[in-house]
Tab-separated table of C-alpha atoms in Angstrom:
chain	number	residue	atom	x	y	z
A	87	UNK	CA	0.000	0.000	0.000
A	88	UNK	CA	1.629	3.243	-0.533
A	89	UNK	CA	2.265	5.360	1.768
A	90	UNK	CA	-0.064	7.902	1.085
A	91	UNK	CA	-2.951	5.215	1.688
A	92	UNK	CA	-1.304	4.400	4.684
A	93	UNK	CA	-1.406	7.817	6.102
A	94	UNK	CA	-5.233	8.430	5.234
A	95	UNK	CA	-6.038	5.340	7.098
A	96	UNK	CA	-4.233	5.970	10.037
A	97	UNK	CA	-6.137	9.672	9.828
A	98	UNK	CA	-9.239	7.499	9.636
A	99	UNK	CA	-8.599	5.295	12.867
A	100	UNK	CA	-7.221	7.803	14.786
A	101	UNK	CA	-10.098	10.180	13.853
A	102	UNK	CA	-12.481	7.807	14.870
A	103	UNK	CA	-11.551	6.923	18.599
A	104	UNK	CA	-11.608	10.219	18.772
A	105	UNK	CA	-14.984	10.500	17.867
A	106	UNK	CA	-16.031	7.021	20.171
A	107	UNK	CA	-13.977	9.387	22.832
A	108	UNK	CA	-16.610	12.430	22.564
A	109	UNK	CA	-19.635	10.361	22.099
A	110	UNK	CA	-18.950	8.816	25.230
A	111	UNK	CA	-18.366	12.135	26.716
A	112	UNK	CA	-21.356	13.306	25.595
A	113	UNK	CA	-23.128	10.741	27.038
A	114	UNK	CA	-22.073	11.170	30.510
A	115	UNK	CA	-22.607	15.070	30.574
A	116	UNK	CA	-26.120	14.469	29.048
A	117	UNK	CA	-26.555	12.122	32.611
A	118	UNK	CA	-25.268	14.637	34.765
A	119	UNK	CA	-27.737	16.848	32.951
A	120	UNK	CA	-30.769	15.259	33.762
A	121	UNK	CA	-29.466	14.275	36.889
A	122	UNK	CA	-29.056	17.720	38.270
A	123	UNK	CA	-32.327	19.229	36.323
A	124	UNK	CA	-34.150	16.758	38.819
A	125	UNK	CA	-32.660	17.639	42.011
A	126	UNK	CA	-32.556	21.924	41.032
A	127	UNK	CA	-36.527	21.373	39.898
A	128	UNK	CA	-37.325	20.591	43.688
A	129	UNK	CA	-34.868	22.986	45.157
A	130	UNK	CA	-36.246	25.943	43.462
A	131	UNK	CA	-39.337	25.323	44.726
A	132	UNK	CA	-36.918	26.060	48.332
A	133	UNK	CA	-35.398	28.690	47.020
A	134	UNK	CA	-38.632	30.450	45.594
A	135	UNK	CA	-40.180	30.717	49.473
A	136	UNK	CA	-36.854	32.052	51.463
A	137	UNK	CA	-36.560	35.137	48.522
A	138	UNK	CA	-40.390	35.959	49.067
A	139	UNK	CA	-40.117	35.748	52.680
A	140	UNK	CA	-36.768	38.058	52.429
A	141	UNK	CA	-38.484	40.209	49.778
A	142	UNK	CA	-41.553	41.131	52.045
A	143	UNK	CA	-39.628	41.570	55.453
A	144	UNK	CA	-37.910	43.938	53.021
A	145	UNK	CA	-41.187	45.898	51.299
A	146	UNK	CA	-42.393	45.831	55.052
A	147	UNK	CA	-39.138	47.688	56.251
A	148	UNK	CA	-38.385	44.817	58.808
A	149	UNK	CA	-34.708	45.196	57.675
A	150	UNK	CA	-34.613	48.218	58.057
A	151	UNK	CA	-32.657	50.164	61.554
A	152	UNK	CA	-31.555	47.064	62.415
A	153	UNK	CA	-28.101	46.957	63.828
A	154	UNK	CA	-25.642	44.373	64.344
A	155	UNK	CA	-24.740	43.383	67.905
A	156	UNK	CA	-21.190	44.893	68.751
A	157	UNK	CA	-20.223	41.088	70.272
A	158	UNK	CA	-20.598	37.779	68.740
A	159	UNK	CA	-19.749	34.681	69.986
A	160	UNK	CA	-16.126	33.245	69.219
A	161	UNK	CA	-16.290	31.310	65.759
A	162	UNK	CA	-20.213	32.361	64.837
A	163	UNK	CA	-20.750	34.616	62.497
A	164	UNK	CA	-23.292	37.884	62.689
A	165	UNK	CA	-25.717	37.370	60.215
A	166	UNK	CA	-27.067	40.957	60.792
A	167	UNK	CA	-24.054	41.999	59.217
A	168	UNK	CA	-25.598	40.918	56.522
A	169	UNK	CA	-27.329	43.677	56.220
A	170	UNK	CA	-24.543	46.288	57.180
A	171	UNK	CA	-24.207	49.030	53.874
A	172	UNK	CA	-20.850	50.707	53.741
A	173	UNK	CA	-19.289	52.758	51.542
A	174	UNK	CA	-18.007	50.733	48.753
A	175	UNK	CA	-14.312	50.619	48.816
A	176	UNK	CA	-13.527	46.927	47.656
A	177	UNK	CA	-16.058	44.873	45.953
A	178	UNK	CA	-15.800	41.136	46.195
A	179	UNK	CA	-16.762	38.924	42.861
A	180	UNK	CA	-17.607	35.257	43.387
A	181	UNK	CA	-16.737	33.695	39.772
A	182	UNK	CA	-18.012	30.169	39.216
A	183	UNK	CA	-16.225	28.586	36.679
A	184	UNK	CA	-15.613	24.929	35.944
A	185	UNK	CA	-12.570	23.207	36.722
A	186	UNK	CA	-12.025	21.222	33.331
A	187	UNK	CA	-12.058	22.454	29.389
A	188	UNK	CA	-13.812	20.333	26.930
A	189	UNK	CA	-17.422	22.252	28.074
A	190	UNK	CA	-17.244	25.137	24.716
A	191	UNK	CA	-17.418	28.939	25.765
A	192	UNK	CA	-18.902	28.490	28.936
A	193	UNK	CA	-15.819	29.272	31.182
A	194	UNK	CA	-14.756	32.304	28.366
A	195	UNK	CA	-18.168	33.678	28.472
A	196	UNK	CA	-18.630	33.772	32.059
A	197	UNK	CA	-14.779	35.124	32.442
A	198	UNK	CA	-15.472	37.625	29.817
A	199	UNK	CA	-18.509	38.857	31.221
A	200	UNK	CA	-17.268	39.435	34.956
A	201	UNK	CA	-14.091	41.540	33.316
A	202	UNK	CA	-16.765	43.111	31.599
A	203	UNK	CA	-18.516	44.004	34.760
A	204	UNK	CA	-15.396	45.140	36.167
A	205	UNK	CA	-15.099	47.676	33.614
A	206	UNK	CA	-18.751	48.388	33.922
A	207	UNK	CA	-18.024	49.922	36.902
A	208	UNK	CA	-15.082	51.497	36.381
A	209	UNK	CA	-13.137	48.830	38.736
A	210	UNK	CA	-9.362	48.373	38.569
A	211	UNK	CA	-7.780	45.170	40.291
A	212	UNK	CA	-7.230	47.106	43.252
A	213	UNK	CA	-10.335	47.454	43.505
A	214	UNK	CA	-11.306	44.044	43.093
A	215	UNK	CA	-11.453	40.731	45.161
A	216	UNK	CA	-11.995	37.464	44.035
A	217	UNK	CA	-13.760	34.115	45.177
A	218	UNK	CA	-13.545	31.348	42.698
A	219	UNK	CA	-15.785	28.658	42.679
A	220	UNK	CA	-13.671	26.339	40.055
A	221	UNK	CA	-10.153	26.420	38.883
A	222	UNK	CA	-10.282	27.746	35.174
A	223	UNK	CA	-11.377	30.910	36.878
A	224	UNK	CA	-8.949	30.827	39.933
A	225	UNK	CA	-5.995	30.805	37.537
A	226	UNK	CA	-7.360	32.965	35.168
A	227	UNK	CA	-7.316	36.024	37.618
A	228	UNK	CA	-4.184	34.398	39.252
A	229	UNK	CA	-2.082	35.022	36.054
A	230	UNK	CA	-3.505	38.715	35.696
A	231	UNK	CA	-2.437	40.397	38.849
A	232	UNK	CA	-6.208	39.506	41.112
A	233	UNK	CA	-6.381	39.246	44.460
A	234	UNK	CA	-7.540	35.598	45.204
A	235	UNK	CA	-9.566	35.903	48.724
A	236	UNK	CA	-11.016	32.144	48.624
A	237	UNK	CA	-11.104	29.752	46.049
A	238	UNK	CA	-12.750	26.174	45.900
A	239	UNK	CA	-12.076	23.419	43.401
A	240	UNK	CA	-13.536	20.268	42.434
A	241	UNK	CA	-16.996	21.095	42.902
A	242	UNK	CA	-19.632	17.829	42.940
A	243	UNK	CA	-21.503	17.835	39.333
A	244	UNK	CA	-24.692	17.737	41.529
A	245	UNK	CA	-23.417	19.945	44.109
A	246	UNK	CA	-25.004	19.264	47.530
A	247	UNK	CA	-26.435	21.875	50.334
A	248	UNK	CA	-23.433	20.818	53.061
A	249	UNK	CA	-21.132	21.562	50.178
A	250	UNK	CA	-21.832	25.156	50.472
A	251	UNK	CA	-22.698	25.523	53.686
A	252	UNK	CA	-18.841	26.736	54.836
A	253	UNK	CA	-18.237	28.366	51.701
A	254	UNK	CA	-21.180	30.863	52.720
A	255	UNK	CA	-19.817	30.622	56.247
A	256	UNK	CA	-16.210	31.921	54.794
A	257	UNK	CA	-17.805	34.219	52.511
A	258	UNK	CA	-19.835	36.167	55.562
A	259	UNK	CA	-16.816	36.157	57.697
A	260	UNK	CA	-14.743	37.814	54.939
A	261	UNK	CA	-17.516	40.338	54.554
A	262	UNK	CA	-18.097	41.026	58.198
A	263	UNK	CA	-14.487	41.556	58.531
A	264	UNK	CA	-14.477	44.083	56.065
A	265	UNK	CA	-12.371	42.405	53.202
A	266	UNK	CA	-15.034	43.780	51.461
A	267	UNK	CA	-17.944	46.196	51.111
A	268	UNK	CA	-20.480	44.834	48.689
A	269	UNK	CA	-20.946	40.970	46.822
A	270	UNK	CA	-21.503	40.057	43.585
A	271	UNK	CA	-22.225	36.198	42.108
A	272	UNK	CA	-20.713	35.872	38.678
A	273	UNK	CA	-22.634	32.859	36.386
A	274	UNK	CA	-23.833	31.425	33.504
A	275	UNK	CA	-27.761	30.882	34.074
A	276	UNK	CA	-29.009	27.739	32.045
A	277	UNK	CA	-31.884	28.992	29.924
A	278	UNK	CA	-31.706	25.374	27.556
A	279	UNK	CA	-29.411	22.593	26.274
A	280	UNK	CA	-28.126	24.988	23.726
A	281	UNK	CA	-28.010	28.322	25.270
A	282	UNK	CA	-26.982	29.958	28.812
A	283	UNK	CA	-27.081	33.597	29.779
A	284	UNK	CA	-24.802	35.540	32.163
A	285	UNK	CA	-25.588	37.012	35.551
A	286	UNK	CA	-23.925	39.124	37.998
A	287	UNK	CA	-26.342	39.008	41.011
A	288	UNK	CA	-25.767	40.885	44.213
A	289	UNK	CA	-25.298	39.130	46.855
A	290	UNK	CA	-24.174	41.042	49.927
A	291	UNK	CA	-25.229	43.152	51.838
A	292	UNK	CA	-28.900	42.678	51.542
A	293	UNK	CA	-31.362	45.098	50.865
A	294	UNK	CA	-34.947	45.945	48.974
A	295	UNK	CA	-32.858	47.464	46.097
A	296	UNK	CA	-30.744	44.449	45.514
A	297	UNK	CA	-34.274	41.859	46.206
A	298	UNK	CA	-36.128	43.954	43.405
A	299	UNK	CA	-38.998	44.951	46.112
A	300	UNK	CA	-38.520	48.285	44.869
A	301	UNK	CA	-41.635	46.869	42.760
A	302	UNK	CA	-42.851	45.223	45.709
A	303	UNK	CA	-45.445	47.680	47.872
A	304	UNK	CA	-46.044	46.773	51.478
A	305	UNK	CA	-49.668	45.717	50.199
A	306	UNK	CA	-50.925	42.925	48.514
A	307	UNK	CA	-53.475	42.578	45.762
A	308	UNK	CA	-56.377	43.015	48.401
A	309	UNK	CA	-55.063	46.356	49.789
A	310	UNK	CA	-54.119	44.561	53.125
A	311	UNK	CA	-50.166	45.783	54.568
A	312	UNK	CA	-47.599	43.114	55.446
A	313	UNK	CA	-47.524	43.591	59.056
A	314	UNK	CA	-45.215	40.511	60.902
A	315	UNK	CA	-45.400	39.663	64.596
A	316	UNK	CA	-41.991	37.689	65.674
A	317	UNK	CA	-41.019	35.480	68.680
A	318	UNK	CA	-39.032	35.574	70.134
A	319	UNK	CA	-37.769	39.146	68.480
A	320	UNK	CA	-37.234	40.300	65.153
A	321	UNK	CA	-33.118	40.029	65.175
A	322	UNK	CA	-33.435	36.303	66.550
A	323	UNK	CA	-35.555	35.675	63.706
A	324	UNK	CA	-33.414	37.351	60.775
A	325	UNK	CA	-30.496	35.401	62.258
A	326	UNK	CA	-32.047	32.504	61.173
A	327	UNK	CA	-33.194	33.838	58.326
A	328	UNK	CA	-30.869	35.576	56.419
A	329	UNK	CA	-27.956	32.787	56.832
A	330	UNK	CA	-30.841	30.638	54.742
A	331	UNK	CA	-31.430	33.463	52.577
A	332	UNK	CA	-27.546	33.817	51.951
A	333	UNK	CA	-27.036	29.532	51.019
A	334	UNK	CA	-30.075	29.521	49.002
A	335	UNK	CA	-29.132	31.987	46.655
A	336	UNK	CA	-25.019	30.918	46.240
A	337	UNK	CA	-26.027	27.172	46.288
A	338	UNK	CA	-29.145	28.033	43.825
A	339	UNK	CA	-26.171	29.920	41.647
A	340	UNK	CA	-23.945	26.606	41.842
A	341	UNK	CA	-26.481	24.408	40.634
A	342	UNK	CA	-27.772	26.634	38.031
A	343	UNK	CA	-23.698	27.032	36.805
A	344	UNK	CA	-23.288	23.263	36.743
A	345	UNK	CA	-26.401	22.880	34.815
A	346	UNK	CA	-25.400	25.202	32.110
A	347	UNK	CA	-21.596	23.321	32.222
A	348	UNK	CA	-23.189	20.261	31.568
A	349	UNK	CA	-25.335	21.395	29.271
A	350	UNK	CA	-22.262	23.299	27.412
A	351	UNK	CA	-20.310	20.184	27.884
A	352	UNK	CA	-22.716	17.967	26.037
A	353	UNK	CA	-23.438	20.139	22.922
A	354	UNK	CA	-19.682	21.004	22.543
A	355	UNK	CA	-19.217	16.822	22.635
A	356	UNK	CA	-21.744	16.310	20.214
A	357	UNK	CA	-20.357	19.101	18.025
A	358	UNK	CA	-17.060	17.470	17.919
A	359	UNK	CA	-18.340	13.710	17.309
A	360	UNK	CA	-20.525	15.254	14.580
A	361	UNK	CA	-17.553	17.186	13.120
A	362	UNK	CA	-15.349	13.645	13.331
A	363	UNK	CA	-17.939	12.064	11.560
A	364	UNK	CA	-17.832	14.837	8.405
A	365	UNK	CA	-13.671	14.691	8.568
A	366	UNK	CA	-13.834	10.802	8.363
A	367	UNK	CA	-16.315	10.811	5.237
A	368	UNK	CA	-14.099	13.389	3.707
A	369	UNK	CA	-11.057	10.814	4.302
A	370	UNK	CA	-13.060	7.695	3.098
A	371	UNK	CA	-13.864	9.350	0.020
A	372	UNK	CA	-10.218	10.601	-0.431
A	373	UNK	CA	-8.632	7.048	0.587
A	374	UNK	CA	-11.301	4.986	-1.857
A	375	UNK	CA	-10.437	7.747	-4.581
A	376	UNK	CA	-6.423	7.091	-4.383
A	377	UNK	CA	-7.100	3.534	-4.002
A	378	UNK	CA	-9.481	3.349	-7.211
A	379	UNK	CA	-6.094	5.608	-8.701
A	380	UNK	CA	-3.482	3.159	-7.463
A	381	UNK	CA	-5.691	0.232	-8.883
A	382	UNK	CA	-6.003	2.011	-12.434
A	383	UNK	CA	-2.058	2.949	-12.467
A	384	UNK	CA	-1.022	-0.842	-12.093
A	385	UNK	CA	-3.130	-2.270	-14.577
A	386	UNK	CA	-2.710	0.226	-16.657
A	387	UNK	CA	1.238	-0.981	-16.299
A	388	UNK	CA	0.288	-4.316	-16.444
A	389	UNK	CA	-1.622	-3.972	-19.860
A	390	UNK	CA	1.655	-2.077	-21.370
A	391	UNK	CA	3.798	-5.047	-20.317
A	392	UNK	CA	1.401	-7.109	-21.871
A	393	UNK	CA	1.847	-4.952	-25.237
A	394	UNK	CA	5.119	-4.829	-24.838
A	395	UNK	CA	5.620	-8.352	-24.671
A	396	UNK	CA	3.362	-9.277	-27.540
């Protein structure tokens, strides 16, 4: 066989294991899909309740005047703090970012649109500290000069509620200690299989601007005003509260990044076994064409030997 032939075949092999590699691939992110679609369905059913309890204590000014305790106990945190607004002079950015390739533009587009944000509002590194969730972001802002306050790698694929729990914890003590004055959660929101918007939401500290009860009245549809009577008192129960408020909303952000990884991670497998599939029809075709040539050239030889000889 010349050698030719024997290079389009080996393109032909090698091209598809490849493509067996990506199917395969594709098949296991299109699991994790549907596995964590069924577990985020029933949590946002969860999450729904906490941010209309939040959102009402908020359009009934419950969070308003009230003031963190001077002590806490050693190793709690003070979830009033929570609630503590500052003038801005750092703002933290929790980026949540996978920590493998092979899942398309999902870690570009989500890196892209949080240096966007930066320059939104007119942020310099300085000015700027990060918390990566994932290690494609983590190194990203490494290599460019960012402060790295907290970073977490090798997040479950269904991410679970005691995964979070001291992430949030770190997260509150950073912010209570004044590492920074204001949050914001960086991540792509699954809309479907093939497409997933960005979001920047703010996290920290909390308040009815940031809950989008600005739209909210203290009324319902009847006309009647939230009014809420708490036991034991109203900062025992936002201690409780809030905390909630705070996991629901970064572990509700988690899940909804995986889902759009996996869902990135599936189509950009399937785009790649489909592609492998066009290259190796474009090599068969090539191969069976020099072959058919190859075949013609020797008996074409072998018919002037013939003629030769007669």
């Amino acid at each position: 066989m010349p050698a030719s032939l024997q290079e389009v075949k080996r393109r032909i092999t090698s091209t598809k294991k490849t493509g067996q590699i990506t199917t395969a691939m594709q098949m296991v992110s299109t699991a994790k899909l549907n596995q964590i679609q069924k577990h985020t369905a029933s949590y946002q059913v969860y999450a729904a309740k906490i941010r209309n309890v939040i959102t009402h204590l908020a359009a009934s000014h419950l969070l308003d005047d009230v003031e963190a305790p001077e002590t806490v106990e050693k190793g709690k945190v003070n979830s009033l703090s929570m609630l503590d607004k500052r003038p801005v002079k750092k703002t933290g950015l929790v980026v949540i970012t996978s920590d493998r390739g092979l899942v398309g533009s999902y870690n570009s587009n989500v890196i892209k649109q949080t240096l966007s944000l930066i320059t939104k509002n007119n942020h310099s590194k300085e000015d700027v500290e990060i918390i990566a969730i994932g290690g494609t972001g983590a190194d990203f802002f490494k290599k460019r000069g960012y402060d790295i306050l907290y970073e977490y790698r090798e997040l479950d694929d269904v991410p679970t509620f005691r995964e979070v729990r001291p992430i949030v914890r770190a997260i509150l003590k950073m912010f209570e200690a004044e590492k920074f004055d204001e949050l914001f959660v960086c991540y792509n929101h699954f809309v479907n299989s093939l497409t997933s918007s960005f979001r920047g939401e703010q996290m920290l500290p909390i308040a009815a601007e940031n809950l989008g009860s600005d739209q909210l009245d203290a009324t319902d549809d009847s006309g009647y005003n939230y009014e809420y009577d708490t036991e034991p008192s109203e900062d025992a129960i936002l201690e409780v509260i809030l905390p909630q408020y705070a996991e629901s909303l970064l572990y509700g952000a988690m899940l909804d990044a995986k889902t759009s990884e996996h869902a990135s991670s599936s189509t950009a497998m399937r785009s790649a076994s489909d592609n492998a599939d066009d290259i190796i029809a474009k090599l068969e075709l090539q191969y069976n064409r020099a072959r058919q040539s190859a075949i013609t050239t020797e008996i074409t030889e072998i018919t002037g030997a013939q003629a030769a000889l007669e």
